[in-house]
CSV table of C-alpha atoms and ligand atoms in Angstrom, one decimal:
chain,number,residue,atom,x,y,z
A,1,MET,CA,0.0,0.0,0.0
A,2,ASN,CA,1.2,3.5,-0.8
A,3,TYR,CA,-0.1,6.2,1.4
A,4,ASP,CA,2.2,9.0,0.2
A,5,ALA,CA,-0.5,11.3,-1.2
A,6,GLN,CA,-2.6,11.0,2.0
A,7,LEU,CA,0.5,11.4,4.2
A,8,ASN,CA,1.7,14.5,2.4
A,9,LYS,CA,-1.7,16.0,2.7
A,10,ALA,CA,-1.8,15.3,6.4
A,11,LYS,CA,1.7,16.7,6.9
A,12,GLU,CA,0.8,19.8,5.1
A,13,HIS,CA,-2.3,20.2,7.2
A,14,PHE,CA,-0.3,19.6,10.4
A,15,ALA,CA,2.3,22.1,9.4
A,16,LYS,CA,-0.4,24.7,8.7
A,17,ILE,CA,-2.2,24.3,12.1
A,18,MET,CA,1.1,24.3,14.0
A,19,VAL,CA,2.1,27.6,12.3
A,20,GLU,CA,-1.3,29.0,13.5
A,21,GLN,CA,-0.5,27.8,17.0
A,22,LEU,CA,2.9,29.3,17.0
A,23,GLU,CA,1.4,32.6,15.9
A,24,ARG,CA,-1.1,32.4,18.7
A,25,ILE,CA,1.7,31.9,21.1
A,26,GLU,CA,3.4,35.1,19.8
A,27,ARG,CA,0.2,37.0,20.3
A,28,MET,CA,-0.1,35.7,23.9
A,29,LYS,CA,3.6,36.7,24.6
A,30,ALA,CA,2.9,40.2,23.3
A,31,GLY,CA,0.0,40.3,25.8
A,32,GLU,CA,-2.6,43.0,26.3
A,33,ASP,CA,-3.8,45.0,29.3
A,34,TRP,CA,-6.9,44.0,31.3
A,35,THR,CA,-9.9,46.2,30.6
A,36,ASP,CA,-10.3,48.7,33.4
A,37,TYR,CA,-14.0,49.1,33.9
A,38,ASP,CA,-13.6,52.0,36.3
A,39,LYS,CA,-11.8,54.0,33.6
A,40,LEU,CA,-14.5,53.4,30.9
A,41,LYS,CA,-17.0,56.2,30.4
A,42,THR,CA,-19.6,53.6,29.3
A,43,ILE,CA,-19.4,49.9,29.9
A,44,LYS,CA,-21.1,48.4,26.8
A,45,ILE,CA,-23.0,45.1,27.5
A,46,GLY,CA,-24.3,43.2,24.5
A,47,VAL,CA,-27.0,40.5,24.9
A,48,LEU,CA,-26.8,37.6,22.5
A,49,GLY,CA,-30.1,35.7,22.8
A,50,GLY,CA,-29.0,32.6,21.0
A,51,ASP,CA,-31.5,30.0,20.0
A,52,GLY,CA,-33.9,27.3,21.4
A,53,ILE,CA,-34.8,28.5,24.9
A,54,GLY,CA,-31.9,31.0,24.7
A,55,PRO,CA,-33.9,34.1,23.7
A,56,TYR,CA,-36.5,33.4,26.4
A,57,ILE,CA,-34.1,32.9,29.3
A,58,SER,CA,-31.8,35.7,28.1
A,59,ALA,CA,-34.7,38.2,28.0
A,60,HIS,CA,-35.5,37.3,31.7
A,61,ALA,CA,-31.8,37.7,32.6
A,62,LYS,CA,-31.6,41.0,30.8
A,63,LYS,CA,-34.6,42.3,32.7
A,64,VAL,CA,-33.1,41.3,36.0
A,65,LEU,CA,-29.8,42.9,35.0
A,66,GLU,CA,-31.5,46.1,34.0
A,67,PHE,CA,-33.1,46.2,37.3
A,68,VAL,CA,-29.9,45.6,39.3
A,69,LEU,CA,-28.0,48.1,37.2
A,70,ALA,CA,-30.7,50.7,37.1
A,71,GLU,CA,-28.5,53.4,38.6
A,72,GLU,CA,-25.7,52.8,36.1
A,73,LEU,CA,-28.1,52.7,33.2
A,74,LYS,CA,-29.5,56.0,34.2
A,75,SER,CA,-26.2,57.7,34.7
A,76,GLY,CA,-24.9,56.3,31.4
A,77,LYS,CA,-22.1,54.3,33.0
A,78,VAL,CA,-23.7,51.1,31.6
A,79,HIS,CA,-25.3,50.5,28.3
A,80,ILE,CA,-27.2,47.3,27.5
A,81,ASN,CA,-28.2,46.4,23.9
A,82,ASP,CA,-29.3,43.3,22.0
A,83,ILE,CA,-27.0,41.8,19.4
A,84,GLU,CA,-28.9,40.0,16.7
A,85,GLY,CA,-27.9,37.2,14.4
A,86,LEU,CA,-26.3,34.5,16.5
A,87,THR,CA,-29.2,32.1,15.8
A,88,ILE,CA,-28.7,28.6,14.4
A,89,GLU,CA,-30.7,29.6,11.2
A,90,ASN,CA,-28.3,32.5,10.5
A,91,ARG,CA,-25.2,30.6,11.4
A,92,ALA,CA,-26.3,27.7,9.2
A,93,ALA,CA,-27.2,30.0,6.3
A,94,LYS,CA,-23.8,31.7,6.4
A,95,ARG,CA,-22.0,28.4,7.2
A,96,LYS,CA,-20.1,30.1,9.9
A,97,ALA,CA,-19.8,29.5,13.7
A,98,VAL,CA,-20.1,33.2,14.1
A,99,PRO,CA,-21.1,35.2,11.0
A,100,ASP,CA,-18.7,38.0,10.1
A,101,ASP,CA,-21.1,40.8,10.7
A,102,VAL,CA,-22.2,39.4,14.1
A,103,LEU,CA,-18.5,39.1,15.2
A,104,GLU,CA,-17.9,42.7,14.1
A,105,GLU,CA,-20.8,43.8,16.1
A,106,VAL,CA,-19.8,41.7,19.2
A,107,LYS,CA,-16.4,43.3,19.2
A,108,LYS,CA,-18.0,46.8,19.7
A,109,TYR,CA,-19.0,45.7,23.3
A,110,HIS,CA,-16.9,45.1,26.4
A,111,ILE,CA,-19.1,42.4,27.9
A,112,LEU,CA,-21.5,39.9,26.5
A,113,LEU,CA,-24.4,38.1,28.1
A,114,LYS,CA,-25.0,35.1,25.9
A,115,GLY,CA,-27.9,32.7,25.8
A,116,PRO,CA,-27.4,29.0,24.9
A,117,THR,CA,-26.9,28.3,21.2
A,118,THR,CA,-27.4,25.0,19.3
A,119,THR,CA,-24.2,23.2,18.5
A,120,PRO,CA,-24.7,21.1,15.4
A,121,ARG,CA,-23.3,17.6,15.2
A,122,LYS,CA,-23.1,15.0,12.4
A,123,GLY,CA,-26.6,13.8,11.5
A,124,ASP,CA,-28.4,17.0,12.5
A,125,PRO,CA,-30.5,18.9,10.0
A,126,TRP,CA,-27.9,21.7,10.3
A,127,PRO,CA,-24.6,21.8,8.5
A,128,ASN,CA,-21.9,20.5,10.8
A,129,ILE,CA,-20.4,23.9,11.6
A,130,GLU,CA,-18.2,24.6,14.7
A,131,SER,CA,-19.8,25.5,18.0
A,132,CYS,CA,-20.2,29.2,18.3
A,133,ASN,CA,-19.4,29.1,22.0
A,134,VAL,CA,-16.0,27.6,21.2
A,135,ALA,CA,-15.4,30.0,18.3
A,136,LEU,CA,-16.4,33.1,20.4
A,137,ARG,CA,-14.1,32.0,23.2
A,138,ARG,CA,-11.3,31.7,20.7
A,139,TYR,CA,-12.0,34.8,18.7
A,140,LEU,CA,-12.3,37.0,21.9
A,141,ASP,CA,-9.4,35.1,23.6
A,142,LEU,CA,-11.6,34.3,26.6
A,143,PHE,CA,-9.0,32.0,28.2
A,144,ALA,CA,-10.6,31.2,31.6
A,145,ASN,CA,-14.0,29.6,32.0
A,146,VAL,CA,-15.0,30.2,35.7
A,147,ARG,CA,-17.8,28.1,37.1
A,148,PRO,CA,-18.8,28.3,40.7
A,149,VAL,CA,-21.0,25.6,42.3
A,150,LYS,CA,-22.4,25.9,45.8
A,151,VAL,CA,-24.5,23.7,48.0
A,152,PRO,CA,-24.2,25.3,51.4
A,153,ARG,CA,-26.1,22.7,53.4
A,154,GLU,CA,-23.7,20.0,52.1
A,155,GLY,CA,-20.6,22.1,52.6
A,156,ILE,CA,-20.0,22.3,48.9
A,157,ASP,CA,-18.3,25.5,47.8
A,158,TRP,CA,-16.3,24.9,44.6
A,159,ILE,CA,-15.0,27.2,41.9
A,160,PHE,CA,-13.7,25.7,38.7
A,161,PHE,CA,-11.1,27.4,36.5
A,162,ARG,CA,-11.5,25.7,33.2
A,163,GLU,CA,-8.9,26.5,30.5
A,164,ASN,CA,-11.0,27.8,27.7
A,165,THR,CA,-9.0,28.3,24.5
A,166,GLU,CA,-6.7,25.2,24.2
A,167,GLY,CA,-6.7,21.5,24.9
A,168,ALA,CA,-9.0,19.3,22.8
A,169,TYR,CA,-11.0,22.4,21.8
A,170,VAL,CA,-8.4,24.6,20.2
A,171,LEU,CA,-8.4,22.6,17.0
A,172,GLY,CA,-11.8,20.9,17.5
A,173,SER,CA,-12.8,21.5,13.9
A,174,SER,CA,-9.3,20.9,12.4
A,175,GLY,CA,-9.0,17.2,13.0
A,176,GLN,CA,-8.4,15.1,9.9
A,177,HIS,CA,-9.5,12.0,8.2
A,178,VAL,CA,-6.0,10.9,7.0
A,179,THR,CA,-7.6,8.0,5.1
A,180,ASP,CA,-11.1,6.5,5.2
A,181,ASP,CA,-10.0,4.4,8.1
A,182,LEU,CA,-7.8,6.8,10.1
A,183,ALA,CA,-9.2,9.9,11.8
A,184,VAL,CA,-7.0,12.2,14.0
A,185,ASP,CA,-7.9,15.0,16.4
A,186,PHE,CA,-5.5,17.2,18.2
A,187,THR,CA,-5.0,18.5,21.7
A,188,VAL,CA,-2.7,21.5,22.3
A,189,THR,CA,-1.2,22.9,25.5
A,190,THR,CA,1.0,25.9,25.5
A,191,THR,CA,3.1,27.4,28.3
A,192,GLN,CA,1.5,30.8,27.9
A,193,GLY,CA,-2.0,29.4,27.7
A,194,SER,CA,-1.6,27.3,30.8
A,195,GLU,CA,0.2,29.9,32.8
A,196,ARG,CA,-2.4,32.6,32.4
A,197,LEU,CA,-5.2,30.3,33.4
A,198,LEU,CA,-3.4,28.9,36.4
A,199,ARG,CA,-2.2,32.3,37.6
A,200,LEU,CA,-5.8,33.5,37.6
A,201,ALA,CA,-6.9,30.5,39.7
A,202,PHE,CA,-4.0,30.9,42.2
A,203,GLU,CA,-4.7,34.6,42.4
A,204,TYR,CA,-8.3,33.9,43.1
A,205,ALA,CA,-7.3,31.5,45.9
A,206,ARG,CA,-4.9,34.1,47.4
A,207,LYS,CA,-7.4,37.0,47.2
A,208,ASN,CA,-10.2,35.0,48.8
A,209,LYS,CA,-8.0,33.4,51.4
A,210,ILE,CA,-8.7,29.9,50.1
A,211,ASN,CA,-5.9,27.5,51.1
A,212,ARG,CA,-6.3,24.7,48.6
A,213,LEU,CA,-6.1,24.5,44.8
A,214,THR,CA,-6.6,21.2,43.0
A,215,VAL,CA,-5.2,20.6,39.6
A,216,VAL,CA,-7.0,18.0,37.5
A,217,THR,CA,-5.4,16.2,34.5
A,218,LYS,CA,-4.8,12.8,33.1
A,219,ALA,CA,-1.0,13.3,33.1
A,220,ASN,CA,-0.4,9.6,33.7
A,221,VAL,CA,-1.6,8.9,30.1
A,222,ILE,CA,-1.8,12.1,28.2
A,223,LYS,CA,1.8,12.7,29.2
A,224,THR,CA,3.0,15.5,26.9
A,225,THR,CA,0.1,18.0,27.0
A,226,ASP,CA,-1.5,17.2,30.4
A,227,GLY,CA,2.0,16.7,31.8
A,228,LYS,CA,3.0,20.2,30.7
A,229,PHE,CA,-0.2,21.7,32.3
A,230,LEU,CA,0.6,19.9,35.6
A,231,SER,CA,4.2,20.8,35.8
A,232,ILE,CA,3.5,24.5,35.1
A,233,ALA,CA,0.9,24.4,37.9
A,234,GLN,CA,3.5,22.9,40.2
A,235,GLU,CA,6.0,25.6,39.3
A,236,ILE,CA,3.5,28.4,39.8
A,237,ALA,CA,2.4,26.8,43.1
A,238,LYS,CA,5.8,27.6,44.6
A,239,GLU,CA,4.9,31.3,44.4
A,240,TYR,CA,1.8,30.7,46.5
A,241,PRO,CA,3.1,28.9,49.6
A,242,GLU,CA,-0.1,29.7,51.5
A,243,VAL,CA,-2.2,27.7,48.9
A,244,GLU,CA,-1.7,24.0,49.1
A,245,CYS,CA,-1.7,22.6,45.6
A,246,ASP,CA,-2.7,19.0,45.1
A,247,ASP,CA,-3.2,17.1,41.8
A,248,TRP,CA,-5.8,14.5,40.9
A,249,TYR,CA,-6.5,12.5,37.8
A,250,ILE,CA,-9.8,13.2,36.1
A,251,ASP,CA,-11.1,9.7,36.5
A,252,ILE,CA,-10.7,9.5,40.3
A,253,MET,CA,-11.7,13.2,40.6
A,254,THR,CA,-15.0,12.4,38.9
A,255,ALA,CA,-15.5,9.5,41.4
A,256,LYS,CA,-14.6,11.6,44.4
A,257,LEU,CA,-17.1,14.3,43.6
A,258,VAL,CA,-19.8,11.8,44.5
A,259,ASP,CA,-18.2,10.9,47.8
A,260,PRO,CA,-19.8,13.2,50.4
A,261,LYS,CA,-16.9,12.9,52.8
A,262,ARG,CA,-14.2,13.7,50.3
A,263,ARG,CA,-15.8,16.3,48.0
A,264,THR,CA,-16.0,19.0,50.6
A,265,GLN,CA,-12.2,19.2,50.6
A,266,PHE,CA,-12.1,20.6,47.1
A,267,LYS,CA,-12.3,24.4,46.7
A,268,VAL,CA,-10.5,25.9,43.8
A,269,VAL,CA,-10.1,23.5,40.9
A,270,ALA,CA,-8.0,24.3,37.8
A,271,LEU,CA,-8.1,22.0,34.8
A,272,PRO,CA,-7.7,21.7,31.0
A,273,ASN,CA,-10.6,22.4,28.7
A,274,LEU,CA,-12.3,19.1,28.1
A,275,TYR,CA,-12.0,17.8,31.7
A,276,GLY,CA,-13.4,21.2,32.8
A,277,ASP,CA,-16.4,20.7,30.4
A,278,ILE,CA,-17.2,17.3,31.8
A,279,LEU,CA,-16.5,17.9,35.5
A,280,THR,CA,-18.5,21.2,35.7
A,281,ASP,CA,-21.6,19.5,34.4
A,282,GLU,CA,-21.2,16.8,37.0
A,283,ALA,CA,-20.6,19.4,39.7
A,284,ALA,CA,-23.6,21.5,38.7
A,285,GLU,CA,-25.8,18.5,39.2
A,286,PHE,CA,-25.3,18.6,43.0
A,287,GLN,CA,-26.6,22.2,42.9
A,288,GLY,CA,-29.8,21.3,41.1
A,289,GLY,CA,-28.7,20.7,37.6
A,290,VAL,CA,-27.0,22.5,34.8
A,291,GLY,CA,-30.0,24.8,34.6
A,292,THR,CA,-28.9,26.4,37.9
A,293,ALA,CA,-25.2,27.1,37.0
A,294,GLY,CA,-23.8,30.3,35.5
A,295,SER,CA,-20.4,30.7,34.0
A,296,ALA,CA,-17.9,33.5,33.2
A,297,ASN,CA,-15.6,33.4,30.2
A,298,ILE,CA,-12.8,35.8,31.1
A,299,GLY,CA,-10.3,37.4,28.8
A,300,LYS,CA,-8.1,40.4,29.2
A,301,ARG,CA,-10.1,42.6,26.8
A,302,TYR,CA,-13.5,40.9,26.7
A,303,ALA,CA,-15.7,38.9,29.0
A,304,MET,CA,-18.7,36.8,28.2
A,305,PHE,CA,-21.2,35.4,30.7
A,306,GLU,CA,-23.5,32.5,29.9
A,307,ALA,CA,-25.4,29.4,31.1
A,308,ILE,CA,-23.5,26.2,31.1
A,309,HIS,CA,-26.2,24.2,29.4
A,310,GLY,CA,-27.5,23.8,25.8
A,311,SER,CA,-30.4,25.4,24.0
A,312,ALA,CA,-33.0,22.6,24.7
A,313,PRO,CA,-34.9,23.1,21.3
A,314,ARG,CA,-37.4,20.4,22.4
A,315,MET,CA,-38.7,22.7,25.1
A,316,VAL,CA,-39.6,25.2,22.4
A,317,THR,CA,-41.2,22.7,20.0
A,318,GLU,CA,-43.2,21.2,22.9
A,319,GLY,CA,-44.4,24.7,23.8
A,320,ARG,CA,-42.5,24.8,27.1
A,321,ALA,CA,-40.0,27.6,26.4
A,322,GLU,CA,-41.6,29.9,29.0
A,323,TYR,CA,-41.0,27.2,31.6
A,324,ALA,CA,-37.3,27.0,31.0
A,325,ASP,CA,-35.4,27.9,34.1
A,326,PRO,CA,-33.6,31.3,33.6
A,327,CYS,CA,-31.6,30.9,36.9
A,328,SER,CA,-28.4,29.8,35.0
A,329,MET,CA,-28.5,33.0,33.0
A,330,ILE,CA,-29.4,35.2,36.0
A,331,ARG,CA,-26.5,33.6,37.9
A,332,ALA,CA,-24.3,34.5,34.9
A,333,GLY,CA,-25.7,38.0,35.2
A,334,ALA,CA,-24.7,38.1,38.9
A,335,MET,CA,-21.1,37.1,37.9
A,336,LEU,CA,-21.2,39.9,35.3
A,337,VAL,CA,-22.2,42.5,38.0
A,338,ARG,CA,-19.3,41.3,40.2
A,339,HIS,CA,-16.9,41.4,37.2
A,340,ILE,CA,-17.6,45.1,36.7
A,341,GLY,CA,-16.8,45.8,40.4
A,342,LEU,CA,-20.3,45.8,42.0
A,343,GLU,CA,-19.7,43.0,44.5
A,344,ASP,CA,-22.4,44.1,46.9
A,345,ARG,CA,-25.2,43.9,44.3
A,346,ALA,CA,-23.9,40.7,42.9
A,347,LYS,CA,-24.0,39.2,46.3
A,348,LYS,CA,-27.6,40.4,46.9
A,349,LEU,CA,-28.7,38.9,43.6
A,350,GLU,CA,-27.1,35.6,44.5
A,351,MET,CA,-28.7,35.6,47.9
A,352,ALA,CA,-32.1,36.2,46.3
A,353,LEU,CA,-31.4,33.3,43.9
A,354,ASP,CA,-30.5,31.0,46.8
A,355,ILE,CA,-33.6,32.0,48.8
A,356,CYS,CA,-36.0,31.6,45.9
A,357,GLY,CA,-34.4,28.6,44.3
A,358,SER,CA,-33.1,26.6,47.3
A,359,PHE,CA,-34.5,27.7,50.7
A,360,GLU,CA,-37.9,29.3,50.6
A,361,LYS,CA,-39.1,27.9,47.3
A,362,LYS,CA,-42.5,29.6,47.3
A,363,LEU,CA,-42.5,28.9,43.6
A,364,VAL,CA,-40.8,25.9,42.0
A,365,MET,CA,-39.9,25.6,38.3
A,366,THR,CA,-40.0,22.1,36.9
A,367,GLY,CA,-39.5,22.8,33.3
A,368,ARG,CA,-43.1,21.7,32.7
A,369,THR,CA,-46.3,23.6,32.6
A,370,THR,CA,-47.2,22.1,36.0
A,371,GLY,CA,-44.5,24.2,37.6
A,372,ALA,CA,-44.0,28.0,37.8
A,373,SER,CA,-43.2,29.9,34.6
A,374,ALA,CA,-40.0,31.8,34.2
A,375,GLY,CA,-42.0,35.1,34.3
A,376,GLU,CA,-43.6,34.1,37.6
A,377,PHE,CA,-40.3,33.0,39.1
A,378,VAL,CA,-38.5,36.3,38.0
A,379,ARG,CA,-41.3,38.3,39.7
A,380,TYR,CA,-40.8,36.3,42.8
A,381,LEU,CA,-37.1,36.9,42.6
A,382,MET,CA,-37.5,40.7,42.1
A,383,ASP,CA,-40.0,40.9,45.0
A,384,THR,CA,-37.5,39.1,47.2
A,385,LEU,CA,-34.8,41.6,46.2
A,386,THR,CA,-36.9,44.7,46.9
A,387,ASP,CA,-39.4,43.9,49.7
A,388,GLY,CA,-36.8,44.5,52.4
A,389,SER,CA,-36.9,40.8,53.5
A,390,LEU,CA,-33.7,39.7,51.9
A,391,GLU,CA,-31.2,39.9,54.8
A,392,ARG,CA,-33.7,38.5,57.4
A,393,LYS,CA,-34.7,35.6,55.2
A,394,TRP,CA,-31.0,34.9,54.4
A,395,GLN,CA,-30.1,34.8,58.1
A,396,SER,CA,-33.1,32.5,58.9
A,397,PHE,CA,-31.9,30.0,56.3
A,398,GLN,CA,-28.3,29.9,57.4
B,401,IPM,C1,-20.1,24.3,27.7
B,401,IPM,C2,-20.8,23.6,26.5
B,401,IPM,C3,-19.9,23.8,25.3
B,401,IPM,C4,-18.6,23.2,25.6
B,401,IPM,C5,-20.5,23.2,24.0
B,401,IPM,C6,-21.9,23.8,23.7
B,401,IPM,C7,-19.6,23.3,22.8
B,401,IPM,O1,-20.9,22.2,26.8
B,401,IPM,O2,-20.0,25.5,27.7
B,401,IPM,O3,-19.7,23.6,28.6
B,401,IPM,O4,-18.3,22.0,25.3
B,401,IPM,O5,-17.7,24.0,26.0
B,402,MG,MG1,-20.4,21.7,28.8
């Protein structure tokens, strides 16, 4: 058998994507400054509704955000606008993960609040284009995916720092069918990409006086790339003697999250992209499911806040879109409020979410028409925020 032609094609492809990666490393080395929100005259927030239940839950989250940021909206410090066009129909028509005009518009904002978007896969009625989440994270260089999970009554208080632009995702759509029988995907770890994520996680631990940071990899098997991530973590850990750094493999970590005695020992967790994707879905399940978890995609220049779940198109076709839980998006909104420096208001919104969703539960959303609708739940949430009962209720549930 002579595979020369296929091998040459594969080598050419490999060389091309490696050059792209080396260029990316140079861009990371050049660096850029963090956006200073205090110095901005106006913080521009763009809302991308997405598709499926996305536009429904985003509209609710936007309403809550407008309420929480009323003062800043009035003074002109904050601007909130919708950005159209990130729907699956438009992405499919343009055959682009993020259509050019949408990306151009997105880049005019400092911060994005993004609803879930449908990610096509082989066999779907849609063309098999790349996930727009993944593309946006890459285009805007949102290198840290920060996902908190809390279950106070069980002593769970985790925050995951998922590397967001590398690993198995960086070339997710650049894998190759070398021959009909041989398919290859790539995973990439860079010094600069790992360092910036790990430093953010260690800094978070230091700032919040958290004495443990757990690094999760599969460095015993994925020796080169995961091995690199782990050894960089161990190097950086030396600069943070007050933070104990332990390392776990993803398989046993996944198991230990279900062990009630062991799981409370985890606090800050830093991990490569794919493990972070999987582990944070599992983690969110303890809190009440992926519908309850928000997430922040942080870069130096831009930041994007979103739910951690998908677009649930079936809820729309079955007429249940108004019953989709908007809490994930509202939690993402609270993270956004904290990110622009309004810690107090973020905390209050999170307290109200905990009271309504976990403690008091005067209204319960089930995702079905038998439960509360998102509109009813948001009214309940806003009442809890404004009727003067927040602190008292919070204390009584502690
Ligand atoms: C997430 C999602 C995405 C991911 C999908 C939609 C591509 O699962 O944000 O965790 O895998 O990152
Ligand atoms: Mg996921």
